[in-house]
């Protein structure tokens, strides 16, 4: 094992550079403690080697140098030097605490917990790793800053790993760590992480872009010098003291723009970003005036992040102008204080007093982190959690106002529905409309920066099935899905009970009786349901069929009776013949049927050609082997029958058992129309048995076919009128109805 002196002497220049850089921004920094931490790390890692063959201690030393670049405190730097000792050596957390104090031990423990996790799948690993990181963030943001420094040095030395490992680490860096750096406002770190990840995720694209950039380097550097000279001169002429710099854009940002705008490298002109740093807020806008006075601004490319800061408190003026030689160039203008925040992000705000870090609740800068904490508590599915987090981390923000003037931030693409759920879940659930800048807008209206949004609610309103397609925030998505799942469970429970009751009725049984007598227990065990409600909901949802259910809850005799019916013959039985028992279908028809020639218990069935409803004029005729068939009075099939076989029939008084009918709806082929029709059907208390939608040709129209259970003619007319009133519906027709009365055209 290497001695402490050998280990420490191997990199004296880097260690002294580390201490010197710390003391530049923190003259009181404890250099002795930093040296002790380095010595301890070198001794614990001993002869351990990295994949490159170098002594392992070079890694924590470089992590500490990156932490110094973030201008963090001494405990953070010491943690950087020690961050792997508990995980990779025989060192214990108690020993670290005894040597370096409780604060360093907490930070080392936080970084170790984030790193030392094993999982059964990549998604689970990422999700749980990220949950750990979020919890660590909540306790002390320095844990994540140290972890970012660790990841950056690992990316800088990724060459020595196998290609599959390079790709796995790079993908995680692109999906998780770079967006975190962005959210924390540390743009240089974000850009470097993205460039390294891009290099390993798309080697050909990276190599090609690097070659293009290298080819034009000399020309670009000359262009940067000339623009800086012009800006310096014009600003001084206007009395604005400023520091002007120019830098090439990062590889990944160039690649992303090429992909997004479908451009080749030769079509990308703003490869350079210029930065103007001034002394005060007033001079920021004066400098902007100088830039726009000398070069024409590109419409739609000006953003004022000073008046409306980003969530991570980034402030700057961004404008794109047509600069010298007709080339587009981006100019960023900010004060010195804003520049510190832009370069160091959250670390620029981070103040440590007497060793105690600022708490999460102390600043609005962490509102987004509070949301992450809430999601990690509520979203248990790893894939949903990761998808939600990635969507939120990558999203650019828009800023809108409440009627009281409060400023809220949302991801690009957020809608009025997102806004309502941001206010409160119940506001979202009962959202009926919204006014934006005093004007009524649809619920799917996309929010724009500067909008003033006022929501309108109603207790009778509930989320629609298509709402989840019109939101982008994790909060709105999760709340809508929870509500729909709950409603689906309730509807499935009702449907399951209804389906079973209908089958059990001829046996003199009901679901309530089975539950009271504990007869659902065998089915609970068979179908692994957690309770009776879940089991019955599974029947309603179709996961368990009625036949499967009855096979578990009925006795053998009951099953025999349930399955063994035969239809009665046409004529009365002859001598020595027994009257066969009518089928369940026949008995139900008689129970909810009509009065035939003044007799209420005659076996009847309803004709499928016209499906008559209570309240409509009907006629009947004797059918061979099936009693009396009931038709609408004007049905052509009924009129074509033998008049000698017709019998007068009337509906029973108060009889409104739901009957099946079919509707055909011709409408414009547009999103949301099916949901609107479904909502109209449900609003009049009608259940949908089946639904089929297809396009009606190449003219932008669609045809929807519904099979419904309707109680009476009045309810059907009300339903058809409601559907016909929907914007985009062209015609509503009842299929199989020959009288021509049930037909609505818009």
mmCIF file with all atom_site columns, N, CA, C and O in Angstrom, residues 249-272:
data_model
loop_
_atom_site.group_PDB
_atom_site.id
_atom_site.type_symbol
_atom_site.label_atom_id
_atom_site.label_alt_id
_atom_site.label_comp_id
_atom_site.label_asym_id
_atom_site.label_entity_id
_atom_site.label_seq_id
_atom_site.pdbx_PDB_ins_code
_atom_site.Cartn_x
_atom_site.Cartn_y
_atom_site.Cartn_z
_atom_site.occupancy
_atom_site.B_iso_or_equiv
_atom_site.pdbx_formal_charge
_atom_site.auth_seq_id
_atom_site.auth_comp_id
_atom_site.auth_asym_id
_atom_site.auth_atom_id
_atom_site.pdbx_PDB_model_num
ATOM 1  N N  . UNK A 1 249 ? -20.813 28.386 -29.516 1.00 0.00 ? 249 UNK A N  1
ATOM 2  C CA . UNK A 1 249 ? -21.832 27.589 -28.843 1.00 0.00 ? 249 UNK A CA 1
ATOM 3  C C  . UNK A 1 249 ? -21.348 26.149 -28.678 1.00 0.00 ? 249 UNK A C  1
ATOM 4  O O  . UNK A 1 249 ? -20.498 25.670 -29.422 1.00 0.00 ? 249 UNK A O  1
ATOM 5  N N  . UNK A 1 250 ? -21.917 25.470 -27.700 1.00 0.00 ? 250 UNK A N  1
ATOM 6  C CA . UNK A 1 250 ? -21.513 24.101 -27.419 1.00 0.00 ? 250 UNK A CA 1
ATOM 7  C C  . UNK A 1 250 ? -22.030 23.159 -28.517 1.00 0.00 ? 250 UNK A C  1
ATOM 8  O O  . UNK A 1 250 ? -23.048 23.412 -29.151 1.00 0.00 ? 250 UNK A O  1
ATOM 9  N N  . UNK A 1 251 ? -21.305 22.048 -28.686 1.00 0.00 ? 251 UNK A N  1
ATOM 10 C CA . UNK A 1 251 ? -21.634 21.103 -29.757 1.00 0.00 ? 251 UNK A CA 1
ATOM 11 C C  . UNK A 1 251 ? -23.080 20.622 -29.671 1.00 0.00 ? 251 UNK A C  1
ATOM 12 O O  . UNK A 1 251 ? -23.793 20.581 -30.672 1.00 0.00 ? 251 UNK A O  1
ATOM 13 N N  . UNK A 1 252 ? -23.496 20.217 -28.472 1.00 0.00 ? 252 UNK A N  1
ATOM 14 C CA . UNK A 1 252 ? -24.841 19.641 -28.376 1.00 0.00 ? 252 UNK A CA 1
ATOM 15 C C  . UNK A 1 252 ? -25.916 20.676 -28.666 1.00 0.00 ? 252 UNK A C  1
ATOM 16 O O  . UNK A 1 252 ? -26.938 20.350 -29.264 1.00 0.00 ? 252 UNK A O  1
ATOM 17 N N  . UNK A 1 253 ? -25.712 21.928 -28.275 1.00 0.00 ? 253 UNK A N  1
ATOM 18 C CA . UNK A 1 253 ? -26.716 22.953 -28.561 1.00 0.00 ? 253 UNK A CA 1
ATOM 19 C C  . UNK A 1 253 ? -26.821 23.198 -30.065 1.00 0.00 ? 253 UNK A C  1
ATOM 20 O O  . UNK A 1 253 ? -27.915 23.420 -30.600 1.00 0.00 ? 253 UNK A O  1
ATOM 21 N N  . UNK A 1 254 ? -25.671 23.125 -30.775 1.00 0.00 ? 254 UNK A N  1
ATOM 22 C CA . UNK A 1 254 ? -25.696 23.260 -32.240 1.00 0.00 ? 254 UNK A CA 1
ATOM 23 C C  . UNK A 1 254 ? -26.435 22.067 -32.853 1.00 0.00 ? 254 UNK A C  1
ATOM 24 O O  . UNK A 1 254 ? -27.297 22.226 -33.727 1.00 0.00 ? 254 UNK A O  1
ATOM 25 N N  . UNK A 1 255 ? -26.100 20.869 -32.382 1.00 0.00 ? 255 UNK A N  1
ATOM 26 C CA . UNK A 1 255 ? -26.743 19.648 -32.889 1.00 0.00 ? 255 UNK A CA 1
ATOM 27 C C  . UNK A 1 255 ? -28.251 19.692 -32.640 1.00 0.00 ? 255 UNK A C  1
ATOM 28 O O  . UNK A 1 255 ? -29.049 19.343 -33.529 1.00 0.00 ? 255 UNK A O  1
ATOM 29 N N  . UNK A 1 256 ? -28.654 20.112 -31.438 1.00 0.00 ? 256 UNK A N  1
ATOM 30 C CA . UNK A 1 256 ? -30.082 20.163 -31.106 1.00 0.00 ? 256 UNK A CA 1
ATOM 31 C C  . UNK A 1 256 ? -30.815 21.132 -32.019 1.00 0.00 ? 256 UNK A C  1
ATOM 32 O O  . UNK A 1 256 ? -31.941 20.853 -32.465 1.00 0.00 ? 256 UNK A O  1
ATOM 33 N N  . UNK A 1 257 ? -30.192 22.269 -32.320 1.00 0.00 ? 257 UNK A N  1
ATOM 34 C CA . UNK A 1 257 ? -30.829 23.239 -33.215 1.00 0.00 ? 257 UNK A CA 1
ATOM 35 C C  . UNK A 1 257 ? -30.940 22.675 -34.632 1.00 0.00 ? 257 UNK A C  1
ATOM 36 O O  . UNK A 1 257 ? -31.972 22.841 -35.299 1.00 0.00 ? 257 UNK A O  1
ATOM 37 N N  . UNK A 1 258 ? -29.910 21.994 -35.092 1.00 0.00 ? 258 UNK A N  1
ATOM 38 C CA . UNK A 1 258 ? -29.958 21.384 -36.420 1.00 0.00 ? 258 UNK A CA 1
ATOM 39 C C  . UNK A 1 258 ? -31.091 20.364 -36.501 1.00 0.00 ? 258 UNK A C  1
ATOM 40 O O  . UNK A 1 258 ? -31.819 20.305 -37.505 1.00 0.00 ? 258 UNK A O  1
ATOM 41 N N  . UNK A 1 259 ? -31.261 19.568 -35.459 1.00 0.00 ? 259 UNK A N  1
ATOM 42 C CA . UNK A 1 259 ? -32.319 18.559 -35.446 1.00 0.00 ? 259 UNK A CA 1
ATOM 43 C C  . UNK A 1 259 ? -33.692 19.210 -35.368 1.00 0.00 ? 259 UNK A C  1
ATOM 44 O O  . UNK A 1 259 ? -34.626 18.829 -36.090 1.00 0.00 ? 259 UNK A O  1
ATOM 45 N N  . UNK A 1 260 ? -33.837 20.184 -34.472 1.00 0.00 ? 260 UNK A N  1
ATOM 46 C CA . UNK A 1 260 ? -35.143 20.812 -34.241 1.00 0.00 ? 260 UNK A CA 1
ATOM 47 C C  . UNK A 1 260 ? -35.636 21.575 -35.463 1.00 0.00 ? 260 UNK A C  1
ATOM 48 O O  . UNK A 1 260 ? -36.816 21.505 -35.812 1.00 0.00 ? 260 UNK A O  1
ATOM 49 N N  . UNK A 1 261 ? -34.720 22.299 -36.119 1.00 0.00 ? 261 UNK A N  1
ATOM 50 C CA . UNK A 1 261 ? -35.114 23.138 -37.248 1.00 0.00 ? 261 UNK A CA 1
ATOM 51 C C  . UNK A 1 261 ? -34.819 22.488 -38.595 1.00 0.00 ? 261 UNK A C  1
ATOM 52 O O  . UNK A 1 261 ? -35.011 23.112 -39.638 1.00 0.00 ? 261 UNK A O  1
ATOM 53 N N  . UNK A 1 262 ? -34.343 21.218 -38.555 1.00 0.00 ? 262 UNK A N  1
ATOM 54 C CA . UNK A 1 262 ? -34.040 20.454 -39.771 1.00 0.00 ? 262 UNK A CA 1
ATOM 55 C C  . UNK A 1 262 ? -33.104 21.234 -40.697 1.00 0.00 ? 262 UNK A C  1
ATOM 56 O O  . UNK A 1 262 ? -33.378 21.438 -41.883 1.00 0.00 ? 262 UNK A O  1
ATOM 57 N N  . UNK A 1 263 ? -31.975 21.671 -40.127 1.00 0.00 ? 263 UNK A N  1
ATOM 58 C CA . UNK A 1 263 ? -30.991 22.446 -40.873 1.00 0.00 ? 263 UNK A CA 1
ATOM 59 C C  . UNK A 1 263 ? -29.686 21.666 -40.979 1.00 0.00 ? 263 UNK A C  1
ATOM 60 O O  . UNK A 1 263 ? -29.377 20.826 -40.139 1.00 0.00 ? 263 UNK A O  1
ATOM 61 N N  . UNK A 1 264 ? -28.910 21.982 -42.020 1.00 0.00 ? 264 UNK A N  1
ATOM 62 C CA . UNK A 1 264 ? -27.557 21.443 -42.115 1.00 0.00 ? 264 UNK A CA 1
ATOM 63 C C  . UNK A 1 264 ? -26.614 22.391 -41.373 1.00 0.00 ? 264 UNK A C  1
ATOM 64 O O  . UNK A 1 264 ? -26.987 23.511 -41.009 1.00 0.00 ? 264 UNK A O  1
ATOM 65 N N  . UNK A 1 265 ? -25.372 21.949 -41.169 1.00 0.00 ? 265 UNK A N  1
ATOM 66 C CA . UNK A 1 265 ? -24.419 22.801 -40.451 1.00 0.00 ? 265 UNK A CA 1
ATOM 67 C C  . UNK A 1 265 ? -24.214 24.126 -41.188 1.00 0.00 ? 265 UNK A C  1
ATOM 68 O O  . UNK A 1 265 ? -24.097 25.189 -40.557 1.00 0.00 ? 265 UNK A O  1
ATOM 69 N N  . UNK A 1 266 ? -24.160 24.068 -42.514 1.00 0.00 ? 266 UNK A N  1
ATOM 70 C CA . UNK A 1 266 ? -23.929 25.286 -43.303 1.00 0.00 ? 266 UNK A CA 1
ATOM 71 C C  . UNK A 1 266 ? -25.065 26.289 -43.167 1.00 0.00 ? 266 UNK A C  1
ATOM 72 O O  . UNK A 1 266 ? -24.900 27.472 -43.468 1.00 0.00 ? 266 UNK A O  1
ATOM 73 N N  . UNK A 1 267 ? -26.237 25.835 -42.736 1.00 0.00 ? 267 UNK A N  1
ATOM 74 C CA . UNK A 1 267 ? -27.381 26.734 -42.579 1.00 0.00 ? 267 UNK A CA 1
ATOM 75 C C  . UNK A 1 267 ? -27.475 27.337 -41.181 1.00 0.00 ? 267 UNK A C  1
ATOM 76 O O  . UNK A 1 267 ? -28.335 28.158 -40.918 1.00 0.00 ? 267 UNK A O  1
ATOM 77 N N  . UNK A 1 268 ? -26.580 26.910 -40.273 1.00 0.00 ? 268 UNK A N  1
ATOM 78 C CA . UNK A 1 268 ? -26.566 27.453 -38.915 1.00 0.00 ? 268 UNK A CA 1
ATOM 79 C C  . UNK A 1 268 ? -25.625 28.653 -38.903 1.00 0.00 ? 268 UNK A C  1
ATOM 80 O O  . UNK A 1 268 ? -24.416 28.507 -39.127 1.00 0.00 ? 268 UNK A O  1
ATOM 81 N N  . UNK A 1 269 ? -26.178 29.827 -38.641 1.00 0.00 ? 269 UNK A N  1
ATOM 82 C CA . UNK A 1 269 ? -25.362 31.042 -38.677 1.00 0.00 ? 269 UNK A CA 1
ATOM 83 C C  . UNK A 1 269 ? -24.988 31.545 -37.285 1.00 0.00 ? 269 UNK A C  1
ATOM 84 O O  . UNK A 1 269 ? -23.897 32.077 -37.087 1.00 0.00 ? 269 UNK A O  1
ATOM 85 N N  . UNK A 1 270 ? -25.886 31.379 -36.314 1.00 0.00 ? 270 UNK A N  1
ATOM 86 C CA . UNK A 1 270 ? -25.576 31.919 -34.987 1.00 0.00 ? 270 UNK A CA 1
ATOM 87 C C  . UNK A 1 270 ? -24.833 30.884 -34.152 1.00 0.00 ? 270 UNK A C  1
ATOM 88 O O  . UNK A 1 270 ? -25.338 30.358 -33.169 1.00 0.00 ? 270 UNK A O  1
ATOM 89 N N  . UNK A 1 271 ? -23.591 30.587 -34.600 1.00 0.00 ? 271 UNK A N  1
ATOM 90 C CA . UNK A 1 271 ? -22.754 29.632 -33.881 1.00 0.00 ? 271 UNK A CA 1
ATOM 91 C C  . UNK A 1 271 ? -22.033 30.294 -32.717 1.00 0.00 ? 271 UNK A C  1
ATOM 92 O O  . UNK A 1 271 ? -21.359 29.635 -31.935 1.00 0.00 ? 271 UNK A O  1
ATOM 93 N N  . UNK A 1 272 ? -22.168 31.615 -32.622 1.00 0.00 ? 272 UNK A N  1
ATOM 94 C CA . UNK A 1 272 ? -21.453 32.381 -31.611 1.00 0.00 ? 272 UNK A CA 1
ATOM 95 C C  . UNK A 1 272 ? -22.455 33.140 -30.759 1.00 0.00 ? 272 UNK A C  1
ATOM 96 O O  . UNK A 1 272 ? -23.440 33.685 -31.266 1.00 0.00 ? 272 UNK A O  1
#
